[in-house]
Coordinates of C-alpha atoms in Angstrom, one line a residue:
M1 CA -36.1 21.7 15.6
D2 CA -35.6 18.4 17.5
S3 CA -33.7 19.0 20.7
V4 CA -31.2 16.2 20.2
I5 CA -30.3 17.6 16.6
F6 CA -30.1 21.3 17.7
T7 CA -27.8 20.1 20.7
V8 CA -25.5 18.2 18.4
I9 CA -25.3 21.0 15.8
R10 CA -24.6 23.5 18.7
R11 CA -22.0 21.6 20.5
M12 CA -20.1 20.6 17.2
R13 CA -20.3 23.7 15.1
F14 CA -17.0 24.9 16.0
P15 CA -15.2 21.3 15.5
L16 CA -16.9 21.1 12.3
M17 CA -15.8 24.7 11.3
A18 CA -12.2 23.7 12.2
L19 CA -12.4 20.4 10.1
T20 CA -13.8 22.2 7.1
V21 CA -11.1 25.0 7.3
V22 CA -8.1 22.8 7.6
Y23 CA -9.5 20.3 5.0
S24 CA -10.1 23.4 2.5
I25 CA -6.5 24.9 3.3
A26 CA -4.9 21.3 2.9
V27 CA -6.8 20.8 -0.5
L28 CA -5.9 24.3 -1.7
G29 CA -2.3 23.8 -0.8
F30 CA -1.9 20.5 -2.9
T31 CA -3.7 22.2 -5.8
L32 CA -1.2 25.2 -5.8
I33 CA 2.1 23.6 -5.0
P34 CA 4.0 22.4 -8.3
G35 CA 4.5 18.8 -8.7
Q36 CA 5.7 16.5 -11.4
D37 CA 4.2 13.7 -13.6
A38 CA 5.5 10.3 -14.4
N39 CA 8.0 11.5 -16.9
G40 CA 9.3 14.5 -14.6
D41 CA 7.6 17.1 -16.2
P42 CA 5.9 20.0 -14.2
S43 CA 2.0 19.4 -13.3
R44 CA -0.3 20.5 -10.7
M45 CA -2.8 18.2 -8.6
G46 CA -6.4 18.4 -9.6
F47 CA -9.1 19.2 -6.8
F48 CA -10.4 15.9 -6.8
D49 CA -6.9 14.0 -6.6
A50 CA -6.1 16.7 -3.8
F51 CA -9.6 16.0 -2.0
Y52 CA -9.2 12.1 -2.2
F53 CA -5.5 12.2 -0.8
V54 CA -6.5 14.6 2.1
S55 CA -9.3 12.5 2.8
F56 CA -7.3 9.2 3.4
M57 CA -4.3 11.1 4.7
A58 CA -6.1 13.1 7.4
T59 CA -7.6 9.4 8.6
T60 CA -4.0 8.1 8.6
I61 CA -5.1 5.3 6.2
G62 CA -2.0 5.9 4.1
F63 CA -2.4 4.6 0.5
G64 CA 0.7 6.5 -0.6
E65 CA 1.5 9.5 -2.8
L66 CA -0.6 10.0 -5.8
P67 CA -1.3 10.5 -8.6
N68 CA 2.6 10.8 -8.9
T69 CA 5.4 10.9 -6.7
F70 CA 5.6 13.8 -4.6
T71 CA 8.2 16.6 -4.8
P72 CA 9.9 17.8 -1.8
M73 CA 7.6 20.9 -1.4
Q74 CA 4.6 18.5 -1.8
R75 CA 6.0 16.4 1.0
L76 CA 6.5 19.1 3.4
W77 CA 3.1 20.5 2.7
T78 CA 1.9 16.7 3.4
L79 CA 3.7 16.9 7.0
V80 CA 2.0 20.2 7.8
S81 CA -1.3 18.9 6.8
I82 CA -1.1 15.7 8.6
Y83 CA -0.4 17.4 11.8
A84 CA -3.0 20.0 11.4
T85 CA -5.8 17.3 10.5
V86 CA -4.9 15.1 13.3
V87 CA -5.0 17.9 15.7
V88 CA -8.4 19.0 14.4
W89 CA -9.6 15.2 14.3
I90 CA -8.5 14.8 17.9
Y91 CA -10.6 18.0 19.0
S92 CA -13.6 16.9 17.2
I93 CA -13.8 13.4 18.7
G94 CA -13.0 14.8 22.1
T95 CA -15.9 17.3 21.7
L96 CA -18.3 14.3 20.4
I97 CA -17.2 12.3 23.4
S98 CA -17.8 15.1 26.0
L99 CA -21.1 15.5 24.3
A100 CA -22.2 11.8 24.5
Q101 CA -21.2 12.0 28.2
D102 CA -23.2 15.1 29.0
G103 CA -26.1 14.7 31.4
G104 CA -28.2 17.1 29.5
F105 CA -27.7 15.5 26.1
R106 CA -28.4 12.1 27.3
H107 CA -31.3 13.1 29.0
A108 CA -32.4 14.6 25.7
V109 CA -31.7 11.4 23.9
T110 CA -33.6 9.3 26.3
R111 CA -36.8 11.7 26.1
R112 CA -36.6 11.4 22.3
R113 CA -36.3 7.8 22.4
F114 CA -39.2 7.8 25.1
R115 CA -41.6 10.0 23.1
K116 CA -41.0 7.8 20.0
R117 CA -41.9 4.6 21.9
V118 CA -45.2 6.2 23.5
R119 CA -46.3 7.6 20.0
A120 CA -45.8 4.0 18.7
M121 CA -47.8 2.2 21.3
A122 CA -50.8 0.4 19.5
R123 CA -52.6 -1.0 22.4
P124 CA -54.5 0.7 25.4
F125 CA -52.3 1.9 28.2
Y126 CA -52.2 3.5 31.6
L127 CA -50.2 6.4 32.4
V128 CA -48.8 5.9 36.0
C129 CA -47.3 9.0 37.8
G130 CA -45.1 8.0 40.4
Y131 CA -43.0 4.6 40.6
G132 CA -42.9 4.5 44.6
E133 CA -44.2 1.6 46.5
T134 CA -47.9 2.1 45.2
G135 CA -46.8 2.5 41.6
T136 CA -44.5 -0.5 41.7
A137 CA -47.3 -2.7 43.0
L138 CA -49.6 -1.2 40.3
I139 CA -47.0 -1.9 37.5
R140 CA -46.6 -5.7 38.7
A141 CA -50.3 -6.1 38.5
L142 CA -50.7 -4.6 35.1
V143 CA -47.8 -6.6 33.8
H144 CA -49.4 -9.7 35.4
R145 CA -52.5 -9.0 33.3
N146 CA -50.4 -8.2 30.0
Q147 CA -51.6 -4.6 30.2
L148 CA -49.4 -2.0 28.8
A149 CA -48.2 1.0 30.9
V150 CA -46.2 4.2 30.9
V151 CA -44.4 5.4 33.9
I152 CA -43.1 8.7 34.9
D153 CA -41.3 9.7 38.2
V154 CA -39.0 12.5 39.3
D155 CA -36.5 10.1 41.1
P156 CA -33.9 8.7 38.7
A157 CA -33.2 5.7 41.1
R158 CA -36.7 4.6 40.7
I159 CA -36.7 4.8 37.0
G160 CA -33.4 2.9 37.1
A161 CA -34.9 0.1 39.3
L162 CA -38.0 -0.2 36.9
K163 CA -35.4 -0.4 33.7
M164 CA -33.8 -3.1 35.7
K165 CA -37.0 -5.3 36.2
N166 CA -37.2 -8.3 34.0
F167 CA -40.9 -7.8 33.0
P168 CA -42.2 -9.8 30.1
I169 CA -43.5 -6.5 28.5
F170 CA -41.5 -3.4 27.9
I171 CA -42.8 -0.6 30.2
P172 CA -41.7 2.9 28.9
A173 CA -40.4 5.0 31.7
L174 CA -39.4 8.8 31.8
C175 CA -37.5 10.6 34.6
A176 CA -39.3 14.0 35.0
D177 CA -41.7 15.8 37.0
A178 CA -45.3 14.6 36.6
S179 CA -46.8 18.0 37.8
V180 CA -45.5 19.6 34.5
P181 CA -48.2 19.4 31.8
A182 CA -45.6 19.1 29.2
N183 CA -44.0 16.0 30.6
L184 CA -47.7 14.5 30.8
L185 CA -48.0 15.4 27.4
E186 CA -44.8 13.5 26.3
A187 CA -46.0 10.4 28.2
G188 CA -49.0 10.3 26.2
L189 CA -51.8 12.1 28.0
K190 CA -53.7 12.9 24.9
H191 CA -52.6 9.8 23.1
N192 CA -55.7 8.2 21.6
R193 CA -54.7 4.8 23.2
C194 CA -54.2 6.4 26.7
I195 CA -57.3 4.9 28.7
G196 CA -56.3 6.2 32.4
V197 CA -53.9 8.4 34.4
V198 CA -52.9 7.3 37.9
A199 CA -51.6 10.0 40.1
A200 CA -49.6 7.9 42.8
T201 CA -46.9 10.1 43.9
D202 CA -46.4 10.6 47.9
D203 CA -47.4 14.3 47.6
N204 CA -51.1 15.3 47.6
E205 CA -50.5 18.8 45.9
I206 CA -48.7 17.0 43.0
N207 CA -51.4 14.3 42.9
L208 CA -53.9 17.2 42.6
K209 CA -52.1 19.0 39.9
I210 CA -52.0 15.7 37.8
S211 CA -55.8 15.2 38.2
I212 CA -56.6 18.5 37.1
T213 CA -54.2 18.6 34.1
A214 CA -55.5 15.0 33.0
K215 CA -59.1 16.4 33.2
L216 CA -58.5 19.7 31.6
L217 CA -56.5 18.2 28.6
H218 CA -58.3 14.8 28.1
E219 CA -61.5 15.4 29.7
D220 CA -62.7 11.7 28.7
I221 CA -60.0 9.9 30.6
T222 CA -60.4 8.1 33.7
V223 CA -58.2 9.5 36.4
Y224 CA -57.2 7.6 39.6
A225 CA -55.9 9.7 42.4
R226 CA -54.3 9.2 45.8
S227 CA -55.1 11.6 48.5
D228 CA -55.4 11.5 52.4
S229 CA -56.3 15.1 52.8
S230 CA -60.0 16.1 53.0
D231 CA -59.2 19.4 51.4
V232 CA -57.2 18.0 48.4
T233 CA -59.9 15.1 48.0
A234 CA -62.8 18.0 47.7
N235 CA -60.6 19.9 45.2
M236 CA -60.1 16.7 43.2
R237 CA -63.8 16.0 43.3
S238 CA -64.7 19.6 42.0
F239 CA -62.5 18.8 38.8
D240 CA -64.6 15.4 38.4
T241 CA -61.6 13.0 39.5
D242 CA -63.0 9.5 38.8
V243 CA -61.5 7.7 41.8
I244 CA -60.0 9.2 44.6
V245 CA -58.7 6.6 47.1
D246 CA -57.8 7.8 50.9
P247 CA -55.8 4.8 52.3
Y248 CA -56.7 5.8 56.0
E249 CA -60.5 6.0 55.3
T250 CA -60.4 2.6 53.3
F251 CA -58.5 0.7 55.9
A252 CA -60.7 2.1 58.7
L253 CA -63.7 0.9 57.0
L254 CA -62.2 -2.4 56.5
L255 CA -61.5 -2.8 60.1
A256 CA -65.1 -2.0 60.9
I257 CA -66.1 -4.9 58.5
A258 CA -63.4 -7.0 60.4
L259 CA -65.0 -6.3 63.7
E260 CA -68.9 -6.9 62.6
M261 CA -68.4 -9.6 60.1
P262 CA -64.9 -11.4 60.1
C263 CA -65.7 -13.7 57.3
Q264 CA -66.9 -10.6 54.9
F265 CA -63.5 -9.2 55.7
L266 CA -61.6 -12.7 55.0
V267 CA -63.5 -12.8 51.5
H268 CA -62.6 -9.2 50.8
R269 CA -58.9 -10.1 51.3
W270 CA -59.0 -13.1 49.6
L271 CA -60.7 -11.7 46.5
S272 CA -59.1 -8.3 46.3
G273 CA -55.5 -9.9 46.7
L274 CA -53.7 -7.7 49.2
N275 CA -50.4 -8.8 48.3
L276 CA -51.3 -12.4 49.5
E277 CA -49.8 -15.6 48.2
N278 CA -51.5 -18.0 50.6
L279 CA -55.0 -18.1 52.0
E280 CA -55.0 -16.6 55.4
E281 CA -57.0 -17.6 58.5
P282 CA -60.1 -15.4 59.6
I283 CA -59.3 -12.4 62.0
Y284 CA -61.5 -11.9 64.9
P285 CA -60.9 -8.3 66.3
P286 CA -62.4 -7.9 69.8
G287 CA -66.0 -6.2 69.5
S288 CA -66.2 -5.2 73.2
G289 CA -63.5 -3.8 75.7
L290 CA -61.1 -0.9 75.5
W291 CA -59.1 0.2 72.3
V292 CA -56.0 2.2 72.8
I293 CA -55.1 4.5 69.6
C294 CA -51.5 5.7 69.7
G295 CA -51.2 8.5 67.4
F296 CA -54.2 10.9 66.5
G297 CA -52.8 12.1 63.0
R298 CA -54.7 11.1 59.9
F299 CA -54.5 7.5 60.4
G300 CA -55.7 7.7 64.0
K301 CA -58.4 10.0 63.4
A302 CA -59.9 7.9 60.6
I303 CA -59.9 4.8 62.9
Y304 CA -61.1 6.7 65.9
N305 CA -63.9 8.1 63.7
R306 CA -64.9 4.7 62.5
L307 CA -64.7 2.8 65.5
K308 CA -66.5 5.5 67.6
R309 CA -69.5 4.9 65.3
E310 CA -69.4 1.2 66.1
G311 CA -69.6 2.1 69.7
V312 CA -66.2 0.9 70.6
R313 CA -64.6 2.4 74.1
L314 CA -61.4 4.4 73.0
I315 CA -58.4 6.0 74.6
V316 CA -56.0 8.1 72.3
V317 CA -52.2 8.6 73.0
E318 CA -50.8 11.5 71.3
E319 CA -47.5 13.4 71.5
S320 CA -48.5 16.6 70.0
P321 CA -52.2 17.2 70.4
H322 CA -51.6 20.9 69.9
L323 CA -50.8 20.1 66.3
T324 CA -53.0 17.1 65.6
G325 CA -55.9 18.0 67.7
E326 CA -57.5 15.7 70.1
P327 CA -60.9 13.8 70.6
A328 CA -63.7 15.6 72.6
E329 CA -63.0 13.5 75.7
G330 CA -59.4 14.4 75.7
C331 CA -56.3 12.1 75.4
V332 CA -53.1 10.9 77.0
K333 CA -50.1 13.1 75.9
G334 CA -47.0 11.0 75.3
R335 CA -45.5 9.1 72.5
G336 CA -46.6 5.7 73.5
T337 CA -43.1 4.2 73.6
E338 CA -42.9 4.8 77.2
A339 CA -44.5 2.4 79.8
D340 CA -45.9 4.9 81.8
T341 CA -47.8 6.6 79.0
L342 CA -49.4 3.2 78.2
R343 CA -50.1 2.7 81.8
Q344 CA -51.9 6.0 82.0
A345 CA -53.9 4.8 79.0
R346 CA -55.0 1.8 80.8
I347 CA -53.1 -0.6 78.5
E348 CA -53.5 -3.6 81.0
M349 CA -57.2 -3.3 80.7
A350 CA -57.2 -2.7 77.1
V351 CA -58.3 -5.5 74.7
A352 CA -56.8 -3.8 71.3
L353 CA -54.0 -1.7 70.3
V354 CA -53.9 0.6 67.2
V355 CA -50.5 2.0 66.6
G356 CA -50.6 4.7 63.8
T357 CA -47.7 7.1 64.0
N358 CA -45.8 8.0 60.8
D359 CA -42.4 6.5 62.3
D360 CA -41.9 2.8 61.9
T361 CA -39.3 2.7 64.5
D362 CA -41.8 4.2 67.1
N363 CA -44.6 2.0 66.2
L364 CA -42.4 -1.1 66.6
S365 CA -41.3 0.2 69.9
I366 CA -45.0 1.1 71.2
V367 CA -46.0 -2.7 70.3
M368 CA -43.1 -4.2 71.9
T369 CA -43.7 -2.2 75.1
A370 CA -47.4 -2.7 75.1
K371 CA -47.1 -6.6 74.8
E372 CA -44.9 -6.6 77.7
L373 CA -47.7 -4.9 79.7
N374 CA -50.5 -6.9 78.1
P375 CA -49.5 -10.0 76.1
R376 CA -53.1 -10.6 75.1
L377 CA -53.4 -7.5 73.0
F378 CA -55.3 -7.4 69.4
V379 CA -52.5 -5.4 67.6
V380 CA -53.3 -3.2 64.7
L381 CA -49.9 -1.9 63.2
R382 CA -49.4 0.8 60.6
Q383 CA -46.3 0.2 58.4
N384 CA -45.0 3.2 56.6
E385 CA -42.0 2.0 54.5
K386 CA -41.8 -1.3 52.8
V387 CA -38.2 -1.7 53.7
N388 CA -39.1 -2.6 57.2
Q389 CA -41.1 -5.5 56.2
D390 CA -38.9 -8.0 58.1
I391 CA -39.2 -6.2 61.4
T392 CA -42.6 -5.5 61.0
D393 CA -43.1 -9.4 60.6
A394 CA -41.1 -10.1 63.4
V395 CA -43.5 -8.3 65.8
D396 CA -46.3 -10.6 64.9
A397 CA -49.0 -7.9 64.7
D398 CA -52.7 -9.3 63.8
I399 CA -53.5 -6.9 61.2
V400 CA -50.9 -4.7 59.3
M401 CA -51.9 -1.7 57.4
H402 CA -49.5 -0.4 54.6
P403 CA -50.9 2.8 52.9
S404 CA -49.3 2.4 49.6
A405 CA -50.5 -1.5 49.6
I406 CA -53.8 -0.3 50.2
I407 CA -54.0 2.5 47.5
A408 CA -52.2 0.2 45.0
N409 CA -54.9 -2.8 45.7
R410 CA -57.9 -0.5 45.3
I411 CA -56.8 1.1 42.0
R412 CA -55.4 -2.4 40.9
V413 CA -59.0 -3.6 41.4
L414 CA -60.7 -0.8 39.6
M415 CA -58.5 -1.1 36.7
T416 CA -58.1 -4.8 36.2
V417 CA -61.5 -6.4 37.5
P418 CA -63.9 -3.3 38.0
L419 CA -66.7 -5.8 38.4
L420 CA -65.1 -7.0 41.7
R421 CA -65.9 -3.7 43.3
N422 CA -69.6 -3.9 42.6
F423 CA -69.4 -7.7 44.0
I424 CA -67.9 -6.6 47.2
L425 CA -70.3 -3.8 47.7
L426 CA -73.3 -6.3 47.1
A427 CA -71.8 -9.0 49.3
R428 CA -71.9 -6.4 52.4
S429 CA -75.4 -6.6 52.5
E430 CA -75.2 -10.3 53.3
D431 CA -74.9 -11.5 56.7
N432 CA -71.6 -13.2 58.1
A433 CA -73.0 -16.8 57.6
W434 CA -73.3 -16.2 53.8
A435 CA -69.6 -14.8 53.6
C436 CA -68.3 -17.9 55.8
E437 CA -70.0 -20.3 53.3
L438 CA -68.7 -18.2 50.5
A439 CA -65.2 -18.5 51.8
S440 CA -65.7 -22.3 52.6
R441 CA -66.3 -22.9 48.8
I442 CA -63.4 -20.5 47.7
S443 CA -61.0 -22.3 50.2
A444 CA -62.2 -25.7 48.6
L445 CA -61.3 -24.4 45.0
V446 CA -58.0 -23.2 45.7
R447 CA -56.7 -25.0 48.7
D448 CA -53.8 -22.9 50.1
E449 CA -53.2 -20.5 47.3
A450 CA -54.9 -17.2 46.9
P451 CA -57.6 -17.1 44.3
D452 CA -57.3 -15.6 40.8
V453 CA -60.1 -13.1 40.1
W454 CA -60.9 -12.4 36.2
E455 CA -63.8 -11.0 34.1
V456 CA -65.5 -12.5 30.9
C457 CA -67.0 -9.9 28.7
L458 CA -69.3 -11.0 25.9
K459 CA -69.1 -8.5 23.2
C460 CA -69.1 -5.5 25.6
S461 CA -68.5 -2.0 24.3
G462 CA -65.5 0.1 25.2
Q463 CA -62.0 -0.6 25.9
S464 CA -61.3 -3.5 28.4
I465 CA -58.1 -4.4 30.2
D466 CA -58.7 -8.1 29.6
R467 CA -57.4 -8.7 25.9
T468 CA -58.9 -12.1 26.0
E469 CA -62.0 -12.1 23.6
P470 CA -64.6 -14.8 24.1
V471 CA -64.9 -15.3 20.1
A472 CA -66.2 -18.8 20.4
V473 CA -68.8 -18.0 22.8
I474 CA -70.0 -14.6 20.9
R475 CA -70.2 -16.6 17.8
A476 CA -72.4 -19.2 19.2
L477 CA -74.7 -16.6 20.7
E478 CA -74.9 -14.7 17.3
E479 CA -75.9 -18.2 15.5
G480 CA -78.7 -18.7 18.1
R481 CA -77.1 -21.6 20.0
P482 CA -77.8 -21.2 23.7
V483 CA -74.6 -21.2 26.0
K484 CA -75.2 -21.7 29.6
L485 CA -72.8 -20.3 32.3
G486 CA -71.9 -24.0 33.4
H487 CA -70.8 -24.6 29.9
L488 CA -67.8 -22.4 30.6
T489 CA -66.8 -24.1 33.9
H490 CA -66.4 -27.4 32.2
D491 CA -63.1 -28.9 32.0
P492 CA -62.0 -28.6 28.3
R493 CA -60.4 -32.0 28.4
K494 CA -63.0 -34.0 30.6
R495 CA -66.5 -32.5 30.1
H496 CA -68.0 -34.0 33.1
D497 CA -65.2 -32.6 35.3
E498 CA -65.6 -28.9 36.6
L499 CA -63.0 -26.5 36.6
H500 CA -61.7 -25.1 40.2
C501 CA -63.6 -22.0 39.5
L502 CA -66.6 -20.1 40.9
A503 CA -69.0 -17.7 39.1
L504 CA -69.2 -14.8 41.8
M505 CA -71.5 -12.3 39.7
L506 CA -73.2 -11.8 36.5
K507 CA -73.9 -8.3 35.3
R508 CA -76.6 -8.0 32.5
E509 CA -77.3 -4.2 31.5
R510 CA -77.6 -2.5 34.9
N511 CA -78.8 -5.9 36.9
F512 CA -76.5 -7.8 39.1
M513 CA -76.8 -11.5 39.8
V514 CA -74.7 -12.7 42.8
L515 CA -73.3 -16.3 42.5
P516 CA -75.4 -17.0 39.4
A517 CA -76.5 -20.6 38.8
P518 CA -74.8 -22.5 36.2
R519 CA -78.0 -23.2 34.3
T520 CA -78.2 -19.5 33.8
A521 CA -78.5 -18.7 30.0
L522 CA -75.9 -16.1 28.6
S523 CA -76.5 -13.1 26.4
E524 CA -74.6 -10.8 24.6
G525 CA -73.3 -7.9 26.6
D526 CA -73.2 -10.1 29.7
R527 CA -70.0 -9.6 32.1
I528 CA -69.2 -12.5 34.3
L529 CA -66.9 -12.3 37.5
F530 CA -65.0 -15.6 38.2
C531 CA -62.7 -16.6 40.9
G532 CA -60.5 -19.8 41.0
S533 CA -57.1 -21.2 40.3
I534 CA -54.8 -19.7 37.7
D535 CA -55.0 -23.2 35.9
A536 CA -58.8 -22.9 35.8
R537 CA -58.6 -19.4 34.3
R538 CA -56.1 -20.6 31.5
A539 CA -58.4 -23.6 30.6
M540 CA -61.6 -21.4 30.5
E541 CA -59.7 -19.3 28.1
W542 CA -59.3 -22.2 25.8
T543 CA -63.2 -22.8 25.9
L544 CA -63.9 -19.1 25.3
Q545 CA -61.8 -19.0 22.1
N546 CA -62.0 -22.3 20.6
E547 CA -65.3 -23.4 18.8
N548 CA -64.5 -27.1 19.0
I549 CA -63.8 -27.0 22.6
L550 CA -67.0 -24.9 23.4
R551 CA -68.9 -27.5 21.3
Y552 CA -67.5 -30.1 23.4
A553 CA -68.4 -28.4 26.5
M554 CA -72.0 -28.0 25.3
T555 CA -73.0 -31.2 23.4
G556 CA -70.1 -33.7 24.3
S557 CA -68.9 -33.7 20.5
S558 CA -66.3 -31.5 19.1
R559 CA -67.5 -32.3 15.6
P560 CA -69.9 -29.8 13.9
P561 CA -73.2 -31.1 12.9
Q562 CA -73.7 -33.1 9.8
R563 CA -75.8 -30.5 8.0
V564 CA -72.9 -28.3 8.0
W565 CA -70.8 -30.7 6.0
Q566 CA -73.6 -31.3 3.5
V567 CA -73.6 -27.4 3.0
L568 CA -70.0 -27.7 2.4
R569 CA -70.2 -30.3 0.0
K570 CA -72.8 -28.8 -2.0
A571 CA -70.8 -25.6 -2.2
F572 CA -67.8 -27.3 -3.2
A573 CA -69.5 -29.1 -5.9
V574 CA -71.1 -25.9 -7.2
R575 CA -67.5 -24.5 -7.6
R576 CA -66.3 -27.5 -9.5

């Protein structure tokens, strides 16, 4: 039986029994007590009349005595019945109000409503486990793409915050433990429209259990998991978790790219949209000189190992090396907030400082103290909590690493524009000059705003996050009309003007074409990655879906060929 109905029946059984007993006794009394008819002769009230009278009497409506004027005995029984029914009604209503205020009952009602909404979802959706900083960024990105999602989090404050968001589409949310398989099933894990599960909680073990549960109960589903532990990562891989994101290793790789090829790093930041609203200037980390790393935890180790492979000279400052370990050449023991500790690490001679403890207050203190000793330092700062954004901005670090933002960005890219990951991997094989030229072209398209990135899929198989189907282009290809890449980038209002967008890559079967030429002929099954302004994307969607606009982009005329009209006239004549 449904838990809500069962709870109502269990809590209301005594009030309902009391109402039934009191009503029965009152009705029985009126049928047994002698009365009189309109002529004054003795008579008795029938069961229907008695039940009718008790019904409006108990609710204090007060239609009067019926079917005839009551005798004193009937009026005395009426008084007894009035007080008895009022008392039992007060008891029943009080119980009902208490039930409505009961936390368990309200939670059961919420879960029942949540299950109904999840079952009714007719479009593909993602199941996001954890609505912290990572989950918040992911939901925002999915809503921006008009993509549905379901959220489950154990913290009621986070679920309440989600419900207060003014999103243009409704996001079902459940306050429950995502590590419990039954909760994942309620959230739609085995729903035929569920296309992915995101394990984005701040607990590695919970993320591991979510990944395992998802793969065991729905083996074909795509699982994205957060993990910053090598043991947990290895365990996830053994269960074929599709995407495992380690924020520290990911950032360490990006820092190494910025060290060798600053323009590559800049293009990566622009295209992947690391919470940027405006275009940023290139960052040039010093490639030679001494780097000081404060904190040798998971973040510090990832940075140390990556920079060590790049041949950078390093000194580590760690307060508890007996817990975290230390590099082979040893470390300076201390928190790094003291000037003496930083002097022992030769901060005056250093060219860069990496601050990576798990305490934002200590990190800011280390930066301020280090800059007093060496104002020319290049600073890489780890920010642990989003709420500290204002004071983090105040220290003016050159690069700020936020673990939740790194994870959210990586998963968002894989979910919304999976082709971008292939482009970034292929772009790394190019030199810095190539990346600088690409950055210049992107900057000319979008001016000061961060570029929007989107995919166009020509009759691709499988489920796509982008609901926009290029029906006009697909129909033209099916009819044998050649469509070139440059036709899609024409302005739908002025054919000789180009949209502010750039084709980054074209995928055809297993082949990739980086920066394809506008004259490239398109084929069914092609996937094209574009970047540019939001206005350009909207204008392109018009061309992709409207046959007349596409014809105008291809030929300069929006009218169909004359022979089509001739065929239509003949068909109409035959029907007549």
